[in-house]
Tab-separated table of C-alpha atoms and ligand atoms in Angstrom:
chain	number	residue	atom	x	y	z
A	5	MET	CA	-53.070	21.829	-71.692
A	6	ALA	CA	-55.869	23.590	-73.577
A	7	ALA	CA	-57.589	20.290	-74.282
A	8	LEU	CA	-57.221	19.151	-70.704
A	9	ASN	CA	-58.351	22.483	-69.322
A	10	LEU	CA	-61.673	22.599	-71.182
A	11	SER	CA	-64.842	21.552	-69.441
A	12	LEU	CA	-67.439	23.242	-71.634
A	13	ASP	CA	-68.466	19.978	-73.270
A	14	VAL	CA	-69.528	18.697	-69.873
A	15	ASP	CA	-70.714	21.811	-68.066
A	16	PHE	CA	-72.559	23.539	-70.921
A	17	ARG	CA	-75.818	22.180	-69.530
A	18	LEU	CA	-75.339	24.319	-66.415
A	19	TRP	CA	-76.056	27.487	-68.385
A	20	PRO	CA	-79.619	28.133	-67.135
A	21	HIS	CA	-78.370	27.837	-63.576
A	22	ASP	CA	-75.339	29.998	-64.268
A	23	ILE	CA	-77.613	32.694	-65.683
A	24	ARG	CA	-79.967	32.401	-62.740
A	25	GLY	CA	-77.151	32.615	-60.197
A	26	SER	CA	-75.613	35.554	-62.049
A	27	ARG	CA	-78.892	37.489	-62.191
A	28	ALA	CA	-79.254	37.057	-58.431
A	29	TRP	CA	-75.611	37.977	-57.845
A	30	ALA	CA	-76.042	41.189	-59.854
A	31	ALA	CA	-79.042	42.074	-57.726
A	32	ALA	CA	-77.125	41.293	-54.527
A	33	LEU	CA	-74.268	43.554	-55.670
A	34	GLY	CA	-76.836	46.283	-56.347
A	35	ARG	CA	-78.342	45.881	-52.885
A	36	ALA	CA	-74.817	46.070	-51.438
A	37	GLY	CA	-74.211	49.380	-53.231
A	38	LEU	CA	-71.584	47.992	-55.623
A	39	LEU	CA	-73.728	48.438	-58.722
A	40	THR	CA	-76.220	51.215	-59.500
A	41	ALA	CA	-79.808	50.243	-60.275
A	42	PRO	CA	-79.334	50.935	-64.017
A	43	GLU	CA	-76.188	48.797	-64.004
A	44	VAL	CA	-78.064	45.927	-62.378
A	45	SER	CA	-80.829	46.051	-64.940
A	46	ARG	CA	-78.399	46.317	-67.865
A	47	ILE	CA	-76.537	43.283	-66.628
A	48	GLN	CA	-79.734	41.340	-66.013
A	49	GLN	CA	-81.157	42.212	-69.432
A	50	GLY	CA	-77.836	41.229	-70.948
A	51	LEU	CA	-77.995	37.889	-69.146
A	52	ASP	CA	-81.503	37.371	-70.493
A	53	ARG	CA	-80.200	37.900	-74.022
A	54	VAL	CA	-77.349	35.491	-73.375
A	55	ALA	CA	-79.954	32.976	-72.203
A	56	GLU	CA	-81.899	33.397	-75.451
A	57	LEU	CA	-78.709	32.783	-77.383
A	58	LEU	CA	-77.791	29.675	-75.401
A	59	GLU	CA	-81.324	28.350	-75.685
A	60	GLU	CA	-80.407	27.636	-79.322
A	61	GLY	CA	-77.656	25.291	-78.169
A	62	ARG	CA	-73.944	25.648	-77.850
A	63	PRO	CA	-72.759	28.364	-80.268
A	64	PRO	CA	-70.512	26.773	-82.899
A	65	GLY	CA	-66.791	27.307	-82.621
A	66	VAL	CA	-66.686	28.643	-79.069
A	67	LYS	CA	-63.408	27.933	-77.323
A	68	ASP	CA	-64.256	29.129	-73.824
A	69	GLU	CA	-62.879	27.077	-70.975
A	70	ASP	CA	-66.146	26.504	-69.183
A	71	ILE	CA	-69.749	27.673	-69.018
A	72	HIS	CA	-68.909	30.449	-66.534
A	73	SER	CA	-66.317	32.003	-68.849
A	74	LEU	CA	-68.659	31.623	-71.819
A	75	VAL	CA	-71.581	33.349	-70.113
A	76	GLU	CA	-69.367	36.185	-68.893
A	77	ARG	CA	-67.807	36.701	-72.320
A	78	LEU	CA	-71.198	36.722	-74.037
A	79	LEU	CA	-72.520	39.124	-71.423
A	80	ILE	CA	-69.687	41.581	-72.026
A	81	GLN	CA	-70.293	41.172	-75.752
A	82	GLU	CA	-73.946	42.142	-75.150
A	83	VAL	CA	-73.653	44.976	-72.648
A	84	GLY	CA	-70.054	46.159	-72.898
A	85	GLU	CA	-67.675	46.968	-70.085
A	86	VAL	CA	-70.301	47.097	-67.361
A	87	GLY	CA	-70.608	43.314	-67.783
A	88	GLY	CA	-67.139	43.061	-66.307
A	89	LYS	CA	-68.530	44.303	-62.983
A	90	LEU	CA	-70.611	41.165	-62.444
A	91	HIS	CA	-67.787	39.045	-61.172
A	92	SER	CA	-66.974	41.470	-58.291
A	93	GLY	CA	-66.605	39.542	-55.023
A	94	ARG	CA	-67.384	36.257	-56.786
A	95	SER	CA	-65.150	33.413	-57.867
A	96	ARG	CA	-65.797	30.561	-60.218
A	97	ASN	CA	-65.235	28.410	-57.143
A	98	ASP	CA	-68.380	29.561	-55.331
A	99	GLN	CA	-70.112	30.068	-58.669
A	100	VAL	CA	-69.730	26.493	-59.908
A	101	ALA	CA	-70.589	25.081	-56.493
A	102	THR	CA	-73.798	27.147	-56.606
A	103	ASP	CA	-74.688	26.283	-60.207
A	104	VAL	CA	-74.287	22.586	-59.731
A	105	ARG	CA	-76.381	22.599	-56.551
A	106	LEU	CA	-79.134	24.428	-58.447
A	107	TRP	CA	-78.904	21.789	-61.158
A	108	GLY	CA	-78.843	19.038	-58.519
A	109	MET	CA	-82.032	20.196	-56.821
A	110	GLU	CA	-83.900	20.072	-60.128
A	111	ALA	CA	-82.302	16.784	-61.090
A	112	ALA	CA	-83.332	15.268	-57.752
A	113	ASP	CA	-86.936	16.181	-58.498
A	114	ARG	CA	-86.734	14.591	-61.937
A	115	VAL	CA	-85.177	11.407	-60.552
A	116	SER	CA	-87.837	11.215	-57.823
A	117	ALA	CA	-90.570	11.537	-60.438
A	118	ALA	CA	-88.992	8.816	-62.605
A	119	LEU	CA	-88.802	6.444	-59.643
A	120	GLU	CA	-92.411	7.225	-58.805
A	121	GLY	CA	-93.424	6.261	-62.342
A	122	LEU	CA	-91.874	2.846	-61.895
A	123	VAL	CA	-93.324	2.368	-58.417
A	124	GLY	CA	-96.743	3.221	-59.868
A	125	ALA	CA	-96.342	0.491	-62.496
A	126	LEU	CA	-95.298	-2.032	-59.840
A	127	LEU	CA	-98.328	-1.161	-57.719
A	128	GLU	CA	-100.574	-1.711	-60.743
A	129	LEU	CA	-99.012	-5.122	-61.230
A	130	ALA	CA	-99.436	-5.820	-57.518
A	131	GLY	CA	-103.118	-4.968	-57.874
A	132	GLN	CA	-103.436	-7.658	-60.572
A	133	GLY	CA	-101.567	-10.394	-58.744
A	134	MET	CA	-103.641	-10.817	-55.596
A	135	ASP	CA	-105.096	-14.192	-56.648
A	136	VAL	CA	-101.947	-15.469	-58.263
A	137	ILE	CA	-99.899	-17.646	-55.935
A	138	MET	CA	-96.313	-18.138	-56.979
A	139	PRO	CA	-93.242	-19.747	-55.455
A	140	GLY	CA	-91.376	-17.432	-53.107
A	141	TYR	CA	-87.680	-18.095	-53.595
A	142	THR	CA	-84.731	-18.189	-51.244
A	143	HIS	CA	-81.349	-19.230	-52.669
A	144	LEU	CA	-83.278	-19.330	-55.953
A	145	GLN	CA	-84.965	-22.507	-54.656
A	146	GLN	CA	-88.706	-22.693	-54.189
A	147	GLY	CA	-89.233	-21.757	-50.529
A	148	GLN	CA	-92.800	-20.902	-49.595
A	149	PRO	CA	-95.792	-19.757	-51.629
A	150	VAL	CA	-96.463	-16.019	-51.879
A	151	ARG	CA	-98.982	-13.878	-53.709
A	152	ALA	CA	-97.598	-12.389	-56.924
A	153	SER	CA	-98.650	-9.019	-55.500
A	154	HIS	CA	-96.274	-9.599	-52.631
A	155	TRP	CA	-93.435	-10.160	-55.082
A	156	ALA	CA	-94.273	-7.007	-57.071
A	157	LEU	CA	-94.456	-4.992	-53.857
A	158	SER	CA	-91.102	-6.371	-52.743
A	159	HIS	CA	-89.628	-4.383	-55.636
A	160	ALA	CA	-91.681	-1.252	-54.907
A	161	TRP	CA	-90.448	-0.710	-51.350
A	162	PRO	CA	-86.740	-0.397	-52.195
A	163	LEU	CA	-87.623	2.174	-54.860
A	164	LEU	CA	-89.742	4.128	-52.393
A	165	ARG	CA	-86.730	4.162	-50.076
A	166	ASP	CA	-84.607	5.385	-53.004
A	167	ARG	CA	-87.012	8.237	-53.534
A	168	GLU	CA	-86.666	9.190	-49.863
A	169	ARG	CA	-82.904	9.121	-50.212
A	170	ILE	CA	-83.104	11.379	-53.267
A	171	ARG	CA	-85.363	13.763	-51.341
A	172	ARG	CA	-82.757	13.969	-48.581
A	173	VAL	CA	-80.137	14.720	-51.220
A	174	ARG	CA	-82.280	17.551	-52.525
A	175	ASN	CA	-82.507	18.941	-49.038
A	176	ASP	CA	-78.740	18.708	-48.529
A	177	ALA	CA	-78.066	20.379	-51.865
A	178	GLY	CA	-80.093	23.354	-50.657
A	179	VAL	CA	-77.190	25.053	-48.862
A	180	LEU	CA	-75.965	28.158	-50.705
A	181	PRO	CA	-72.194	28.490	-51.278
A	182	LEU	CA	-72.468	31.792	-53.203
A	183	GLY	CA	-70.767	34.603	-51.265
A	184	SER	CA	-67.881	32.342	-50.262
A	185	GLY	CA	-65.621	33.790	-52.969
A	186	ALA	CA	-62.608	31.739	-53.946
A	187	VAL	CA	-61.774	30.697	-50.413
A	188	ALA	CA	-62.198	33.434	-47.813
A	189	GLY	CA	-65.667	34.918	-48.296
A	190	CYS	CA	-66.896	38.133	-49.902
A	191	PRO	CA	-65.423	41.559	-49.079
A	192	PHE	CA	-68.665	43.357	-50.024
A	193	PRO	CA	-71.769	43.427	-47.829
A	194	VAL	CA	-73.906	41.068	-49.948
A	195	ASP	CA	-76.948	39.662	-48.205
A	196	ARG	CA	-76.381	35.927	-48.491
A	197	ALA	CA	-79.645	35.019	-46.779
A	198	TRP	CA	-81.509	37.090	-49.380
A	199	LEU	CA	-79.560	35.336	-52.144
A	200	ALA	CA	-80.464	31.940	-50.711
A	201	GLU	CA	-84.124	32.813	-50.660
A	202	GLU	CA	-83.989	34.312	-54.139
A	203	LEU	CA	-82.386	31.166	-55.581
A	204	GLY	CA	-84.499	28.629	-53.686
A	205	PHE	CA	-81.850	27.446	-51.235
A	206	ARG	CA	-82.971	26.446	-47.781
A	207	THR	CA	-80.006	28.018	-46.002
A	208	ILE	CA	-76.464	29.377	-46.461
A	209	SER	CA	-73.126	27.657	-45.902
A	210	SER	CA	-71.270	28.458	-42.668
A	211	ASN	CA	-67.629	28.298	-43.746
A	212	SER	CA	-66.363	29.704	-47.047
A	213	LEU	CA	-63.376	27.369	-47.130
A	214	ASP	CA	-65.604	24.333	-46.696
A	215	ALA	CA	-68.356	25.674	-48.965
A	216	VAL	CA	-66.238	25.820	-52.134
A	217	SER	CA	-65.174	22.191	-51.832
A	218	ASP	CA	-68.153	20.551	-50.103
A	219	ARG	CA	-69.453	17.897	-52.488
A	220	ASP	CA	-71.011	15.694	-49.809
A	221	TRP	CA	-74.509	16.094	-51.222
A	222	MET	CA	-73.142	14.939	-54.576
A	223	ALA	CA	-71.552	11.844	-53.039
A	224	ASP	CA	-74.932	11.078	-51.471
A	225	PHE	CA	-76.646	11.680	-54.807
A	226	LEU	CA	-74.279	9.306	-56.587
A	227	HIS	CA	-74.740	6.709	-53.879
A	228	ALA	CA	-78.516	7.094	-54.042
A	229	CYS	CA	-78.385	6.686	-57.842
A	230	ALA	CA	-76.120	3.650	-57.529
A	231	LEU	CA	-78.421	2.004	-55.010
A	232	ALA	CA	-81.475	2.778	-57.129
A	233	GLY	CA	-79.563	1.252	-60.059
A	234	ILE	CA	-78.949	-1.863	-58.014
A	235	HIS	CA	-82.641	-2.109	-57.142
A	236	LEU	CA	-83.582	-1.662	-60.797
A	237	SER	CA	-81.022	-4.257	-61.740
A	238	ARG	CA	-82.487	-6.791	-59.306
A	239	LEU	CA	-85.950	-6.145	-60.699
A	240	GLY	CA	-84.462	-6.519	-64.169
A	241	GLU	CA	-82.908	-9.840	-63.215
A	242	ASP	CA	-86.258	-11.135	-61.935
A	243	LEU	CA	-87.902	-10.100	-65.200
A	244	VAL	CA	-85.168	-11.778	-67.249
A	245	LEU	CA	-85.549	-15.011	-65.287
A	246	PHE	CA	-89.311	-14.940	-64.990
A	247	SER	CA	-89.862	-14.212	-68.672
A	248	SER	CA	-87.652	-17.116	-69.735
A	249	ARG	CA	-89.181	-20.301	-71.123
A	250	GLU	CA	-88.015	-22.193	-68.045
A	251	TYR	CA	-89.997	-19.952	-65.680
A	252	GLY	CA	-92.557	-18.332	-67.949
A	253	PHE	CA	-94.177	-16.434	-65.065
A	254	VAL	CA	-94.472	-13.212	-67.035
A	255	ARG	CA	-94.775	-12.218	-70.629
A	256	LEU	CA	-93.018	-9.000	-71.581
A	257	ALA	CA	-94.679	-6.851	-74.222
A	258	ASP	CA	-93.167	-6.849	-77.706
A	259	GLY	CA	-92.303	-3.181	-77.345
A	260	TYR	CA	-89.923	-4.010	-74.507
A	261	SER	CA	-88.355	-7.081	-76.056
A	262	THR	CA	-86.289	-7.408	-79.167
A	263	GLY	CA	-85.641	-10.154	-81.629
A	264	SER	CA	-82.328	-11.700	-82.483
A	265	SER	CA	-80.576	-10.884	-85.740
A	266	LEU	CA	-80.006	-14.609	-86.176
A	267	MET	CA	-82.589	-16.637	-84.250
A	268	PRO	CA	-86.093	-15.870	-85.525
A	269	GLN	CA	-87.897	-17.139	-82.409
A	270	LYS	CA	-86.152	-14.878	-79.905
A	271	ARG	CA	-87.886	-12.364	-77.626
A	272	ASN	CA	-85.055	-10.965	-75.625
A	273	PRO	CA	-85.832	-9.018	-72.435
A	274	ASP	CA	-83.533	-6.171	-73.488
A	275	ALA	CA	-85.066	-3.405	-71.381
A	276	ALA	CA	-84.404	-5.461	-68.265
A	277	GLU	CA	-80.953	-6.549	-69.407
A	278	LEU	CA	-79.817	-3.046	-70.374
A	279	THR	CA	-81.068	-1.775	-67.032
A	280	ARG	CA	-79.140	-4.495	-65.231
A	281	GLY	CA	-76.079	-3.535	-67.238
A	282	LYS	CA	-76.377	0.171	-66.440
A	283	ALA	CA	-76.152	-0.590	-62.718
A	284	GLY	CA	-72.442	-1.266	-63.150
A	285	ARG	CA	-71.994	2.186	-64.558
A	286	LEU	CA	-73.926	3.789	-61.692
A	287	VAL	CA	-71.849	1.947	-59.103
A	288	GLY	CA	-68.682	2.918	-60.988
A	289	ASN	CA	-69.657	6.592	-60.981
A	290	ALA	CA	-70.194	6.527	-57.205
A	291	ALA	CA	-66.927	4.711	-56.535
A	292	GLY	CA	-64.950	6.912	-58.933
A	293	PHE	CA	-66.373	10.053	-57.380
A	294	LEU	CA	-65.384	9.100	-53.830
A	295	THR	CA	-61.911	8.307	-55.122
A	296	LEU	CA	-61.766	11.779	-56.672
A	297	LEU	CA	-62.454	13.410	-53.288
A	298	LYS	CA	-60.053	11.320	-51.293
A	299	GLY	CA	-56.924	13.178	-50.178
A	300	LEU	CA	-57.829	16.601	-51.622
A	301	PRO	CA	-56.245	19.339	-49.553
A	302	THR	CA	-58.399	22.035	-47.941
A	303	GLY	CA	-60.324	24.373	-50.221
A	304	TYR	CA	-61.200	24.222	-53.909
A	305	ASN	CA	-58.950	22.109	-56.105
A	306	ARG	CA	-59.262	21.789	-59.841
A	307	ASP	CA	-59.752	18.052	-59.491
A	308	LEU	CA	-63.303	18.976	-58.517
A	309	GLN	CA	-64.054	19.871	-62.129
A	310	GLU	CA	-64.290	16.105	-62.602
A	311	ASP	CA	-67.334	15.952	-60.311
A	312	LYS	CA	-69.841	16.784	-63.004
A	313	THR	CA	-69.118	13.939	-65.400
A	314	PRO	CA	-70.235	11.154	-63.035
A	315	LEU	CA	-73.043	13.248	-61.561
A	316	PHE	CA	-74.601	14.085	-64.928
A	317	ASP	CA	-74.032	10.570	-66.199
A	318	SER	CA	-75.706	8.916	-63.211
A	319	VAL	CA	-78.739	11.170	-63.429
A	320	ASP	CA	-78.982	10.726	-67.225
A	321	THR	CA	-78.654	6.969	-66.808
A	322	LEU	CA	-81.386	6.711	-64.181
A	323	LEU	CA	-83.670	8.936	-66.226
A	324	LEU	CA	-83.138	6.540	-69.108
A	325	VAL	CA	-83.632	3.228	-67.321
A	326	ALA	CA	-86.382	4.049	-64.815
A	327	PRO	CA	-89.005	5.018	-67.443
A	328	ALA	CA	-88.017	2.041	-69.627
A	329	MET	CA	-88.500	-0.299	-66.695
A	330	ALA	CA	-91.763	1.444	-65.830
A	331	GLY	CA	-92.950	0.721	-69.364
A	332	ALA	CA	-91.722	-2.866	-69.246
A	333	VAL	CA	-93.525	-3.499	-65.946
A	334	ALA	CA	-96.689	-1.664	-66.996
A	335	THR	CA	-97.009	-3.803	-70.130
A	336	ALA	CA	-95.866	-7.115	-68.594
A	337	ARG	CA	-98.534	-9.747	-68.037
A	338	LEU	CA	-98.549	-12.415	-65.336
A	339	ARG	CA	-99.236	-15.936	-66.586
A	340	PRO	CA	-101.284	-17.475	-63.742
A	341	ASP	CA	-101.688	-20.945	-65.324
A	342	ARG	CA	-98.020	-21.322	-65.969
A	343	ILE	CA	-97.150	-20.061	-62.471
A	344	HIS	CA	-99.616	-22.479	-60.929
A	345	SER	CA	-98.194	-25.420	-62.867
A	346	LEU	CA	-94.748	-24.790	-61.404
A	347	LEU	CA	-95.826	-24.813	-57.753
A	348	ASP	CA	-94.206	-27.815	-56.105
A	349	THR	CA	-95.906	-29.265	-53.028
A	350	GLN	CA	-92.550	-29.144	-51.262
A	351	LEU	CA	-93.331	-25.424	-50.956
A	352	LEU	CA	-95.733	-26.579	-48.219
A	353	ALA	CA	-93.113	-28.442	-46.179
A	354	THR	CA	-92.938	-25.574	-43.695
A	355	ASP	CA	-96.729	-25.610	-43.405
A	356	LEU	CA	-96.539	-29.315	-42.519
A	357	ALA	CA	-94.044	-28.517	-39.776
A	358	ASP	CA	-96.309	-25.682	-38.597
A	359	TYR	CA	-99.200	-28.199	-38.474
A	360	LEU	CA	-97.241	-30.250	-35.925
A	361	VAL	CA	-96.229	-27.113	-33.993
A	362	ARG	CA	-99.926	-26.294	-33.593
A	363	LYS	CA	-100.309	-29.757	-32.037
A	364	GLY	CA	-97.619	-28.943	-29.482
A	365	VAL	CA	-94.691	-30.700	-31.182
A	366	PRO	CA	-91.456	-28.714	-30.668
A	367	PHE	CA	-90.447	-27.089	-33.951
A	368	ARG	CA	-87.109	-28.901	-34.102
A	369	GLN	CA	-88.903	-32.284	-33.990
A	370	SER	CA	-91.496	-31.091	-36.493
A	371	HIS	CA	-88.741	-29.994	-38.832
A	372	GLU	CA	-87.108	-33.429	-38.612
A	373	ALA	CA	-90.399	-35.267	-39.111
A	374	VAL	CA	-91.181	-33.293	-42.264
A	375	GLY	CA	-87.600	-33.862	-43.420
A	376	ARG	CA	-88.356	-37.599	-43.244
A	377	LEU	CA	-91.515	-37.069	-45.306
A	378	VAL	CA	-89.598	-35.111	-47.939
A	379	LYS	CA	-87.063	-37.903	-48.154
A	380	ALA	CA	-89.831	-40.535	-48.381
A	381	ALA	CA	-91.509	-38.622	-51.216
A	382	GLU	CA	-88.209	-38.345	-53.035
A	383	ASP	CA	-87.515	-42.086	-52.545
A	384	GLN	CA	-90.964	-42.981	-53.829
A	385	GLY	CA	-90.739	-40.442	-56.639
A	386	CYS	CA	-94.056	-38.886	-55.632
A	387	SER	CA	-95.253	-35.573	-54.279
A	388	LEU	CA	-95.668	-34.978	-50.510
A	389	GLU	CA	-99.391	-34.973	-50.963
A	390	ASP	CA	-99.352	-38.544	-52.315
A	391	LEU	CA	-97.699	-40.095	-49.261
A	392	SER	CA	-99.934	-42.500	-47.338
A	393	ASP	CA	-101.469	-41.736	-43.958
A	394	ASP	CA	-99.201	-44.448	-42.543
A	395	THR	CA	-96.101	-42.704	-43.813
A	396	PHE	CA	-97.290	-39.469	-42.215
A	397	ARG	CA	-97.994	-41.229	-38.895
A	398	SER	CA	-94.641	-42.958	-38.893
A	399	ALA	CA	-92.907	-39.613	-39.399
A	400	ASN	CA	-94.745	-38.276	-36.358
A	401	PRO	CA	-97.765	-39.787	-34.551
A	402	GLU	CA	-99.403	-36.359	-34.280
A	403	PHE	CA	-100.109	-36.421	-38.028
A	404	GLU	CA	-103.799	-37.189	-38.524
A	405	PRO	CA	-105.867	-37.415	-41.718
A	406	ASP	CA	-106.804	-33.721	-41.399
A	407	VAL	CA	-103.218	-33.001	-42.464
A	408	ARG	CA	-104.598	-33.098	-46.023
A	409	ALA	CA	-105.995	-29.609	-45.428
A	410	VAL	CA	-102.415	-28.329	-45.462
A	411	PHE	CA	-102.202	-29.036	-49.185
A	412	ASP	CA	-103.963	-25.862	-50.137
A	413	TRP	CA	-102.038	-22.924	-51.597
A	414	GLU	CA	-104.561	-20.380	-50.501
A	415	ALA	CA	-104.540	-21.731	-46.919
A	416	SER	CA	-100.779	-21.477	-46.831
A	417	VAL	CA	-100.583	-17.831	-47.847
A	418	GLU	CA	-103.601	-16.989	-45.670
A	419	ALA	CA	-101.872	-18.493	-42.629
A	420	ARG	CA	-99.298	-15.728	-42.746
A	421	SER	CA	-101.594	-12.943	-41.655
A	422	THR	CA	-99.236	-10.854	-39.560
A	423	PRO	CA	-98.425	-7.424	-41.060
A	424	GLY	CA	-95.918	-7.837	-43.874
A	425	GLY	CA	-97.096	-11.392	-44.556
A	426	THR	CA	-98.821	-13.030	-47.496
A	427	ALA	CA	-102.454	-13.216	-46.324
A	428	ARG	CA	-104.833	-11.284	-48.552
A	429	ALA	CA	-105.689	-8.750	-45.842
A	430	ALA	CA	-102.006	-8.194	-45.075
A	431	VAL	CA	-101.070	-7.747	-48.744
A	432	GLU	CA	-104.024	-5.444	-49.344
A	433	ALA	CA	-102.980	-3.358	-46.342
A	434	GLN	CA	-99.435	-3.332	-47.710
A	435	LEU	CA	-100.649	-2.157	-51.108
A	436	ARG	CA	-102.639	0.659	-49.482
A	437	GLU	CA	-99.589	1.619	-47.457
A	438	ALA	CA	-97.410	1.690	-50.580
A	439	ARG	CA	-99.996	3.765	-52.476
A	440	GLU	CA	-100.052	6.243	-49.618
A	441	ALA	CA	-96.256	6.392	-49.509
A	442	LEU	CA	-96.176	6.971	-53.266
A	443	GLY	CA	-98.682	9.818	-52.982
A	444	SER	CA	-96.886	11.484	-50.058
B	506	LIG	N1	-64.757	24.589	-64.455
B	506	LIG	C1	-64.436	24.681	-63.065
B	506	LIG	C2	-65.084	23.512	-62.307
B	506	LIG	O1	-65.914	22.900	-62.862
B	506	LIG	C3	-64.925	25.965	-62.509
B	506	LIG	C4	-64.127	26.455	-61.357
B	506	LIG	C5	-62.776	26.828	-61.831
B	506	LIG	N2	-62.052	27.448	-60.799
B	506	LIG	C6	-60.777	27.727	-60.975
B	506	LIG	N3	-60.160	28.298	-59.991
B	506	LIG	N4	-60.153	27.469	-62.102
B	506	LIG	O2	-64.755	23.232	-61.186
């Protein structure tokens, strides 16, 4: 039972928040007339000394159940019996809910900053890829040409959305449970609104019974981390593929690749692979956490002690992978010549159909006509561009010699000039928009 009961290994890191919450609680008890002014300052000074002690790390040999018991024991050790007055009207139930929200608000800021670092690196890459036209893939088949900037930005937007999600989580964490007691509230006239303000919460909880077991913000946090992990994993997958010999679109810096212990030639994209791997863990934490909550009866239940393991792990994991990916992206180089050599003229098949549409041919017929051209090129073992004028005309009489102008990568991306498209002006506007979003 003792081994099962312990949570100090996991919750030790809450100590600064426990101290902060306890200092504020002592002050609130003083304001409510439960503690004299000298008692408040003795307790607060004692807490400061406990903080100095804990700053050194977890004291060796301590057997306390959790961080709350440890801080209280050390406080009483420092200031004597008066320390035992601190827990008046408070329960570890509202205490832990408060501590972990304080931790969560800070963690949300750190995660946001880490995501911003990666978005910044992607925007740099986008700035370099404006003149590089690469295949845009659907079904992992070459679809239509896009600017490399457009590809880099396609990874920045999901991460900007992740940052917004994390900001919402921070906001939701800002509801103060302290003053809810174990289940029914506090019998002493503590000023909860003052406490909220003192501790940086935006508001106070409305129902003590709900407040001690509400972990909704945490579920959102874990979901936001899982989704960010998925976005990082997809970016990682692109980097793994694109840095392979078969693609060769990007070269990853040595610092973000590793060799093989056996094959001397290897440059493995480990940063990207490890990031992709960590996504499974982030998804698992979110799924496991929801399972933990399911079916809990009203009020605080000890099961909730298990909330911190996935929460801390997901935040630690994201804070590990996001900066590594930021470094990998910041030091990656596009390889324009290689990218160009892999552009297949079939990427322009849609542009050929669009050519006919501009001449009034219904799109369905245009699509079929170009399908015939694709087949002809395949039969003749040549590229679309090499088909004769006659072949074009026999596919559809509206094809005229000016169709040759379609075989121009730049013209193809420039044709898509609506917002969100691949034309230079549209991509430059998109990059400005992303920079603004990042700075906001
Ligand atoms: N270590 C506990 C947790 O993390 C603190 C609350 C304990 N409450 C209790 N009634 N035993 O949830």
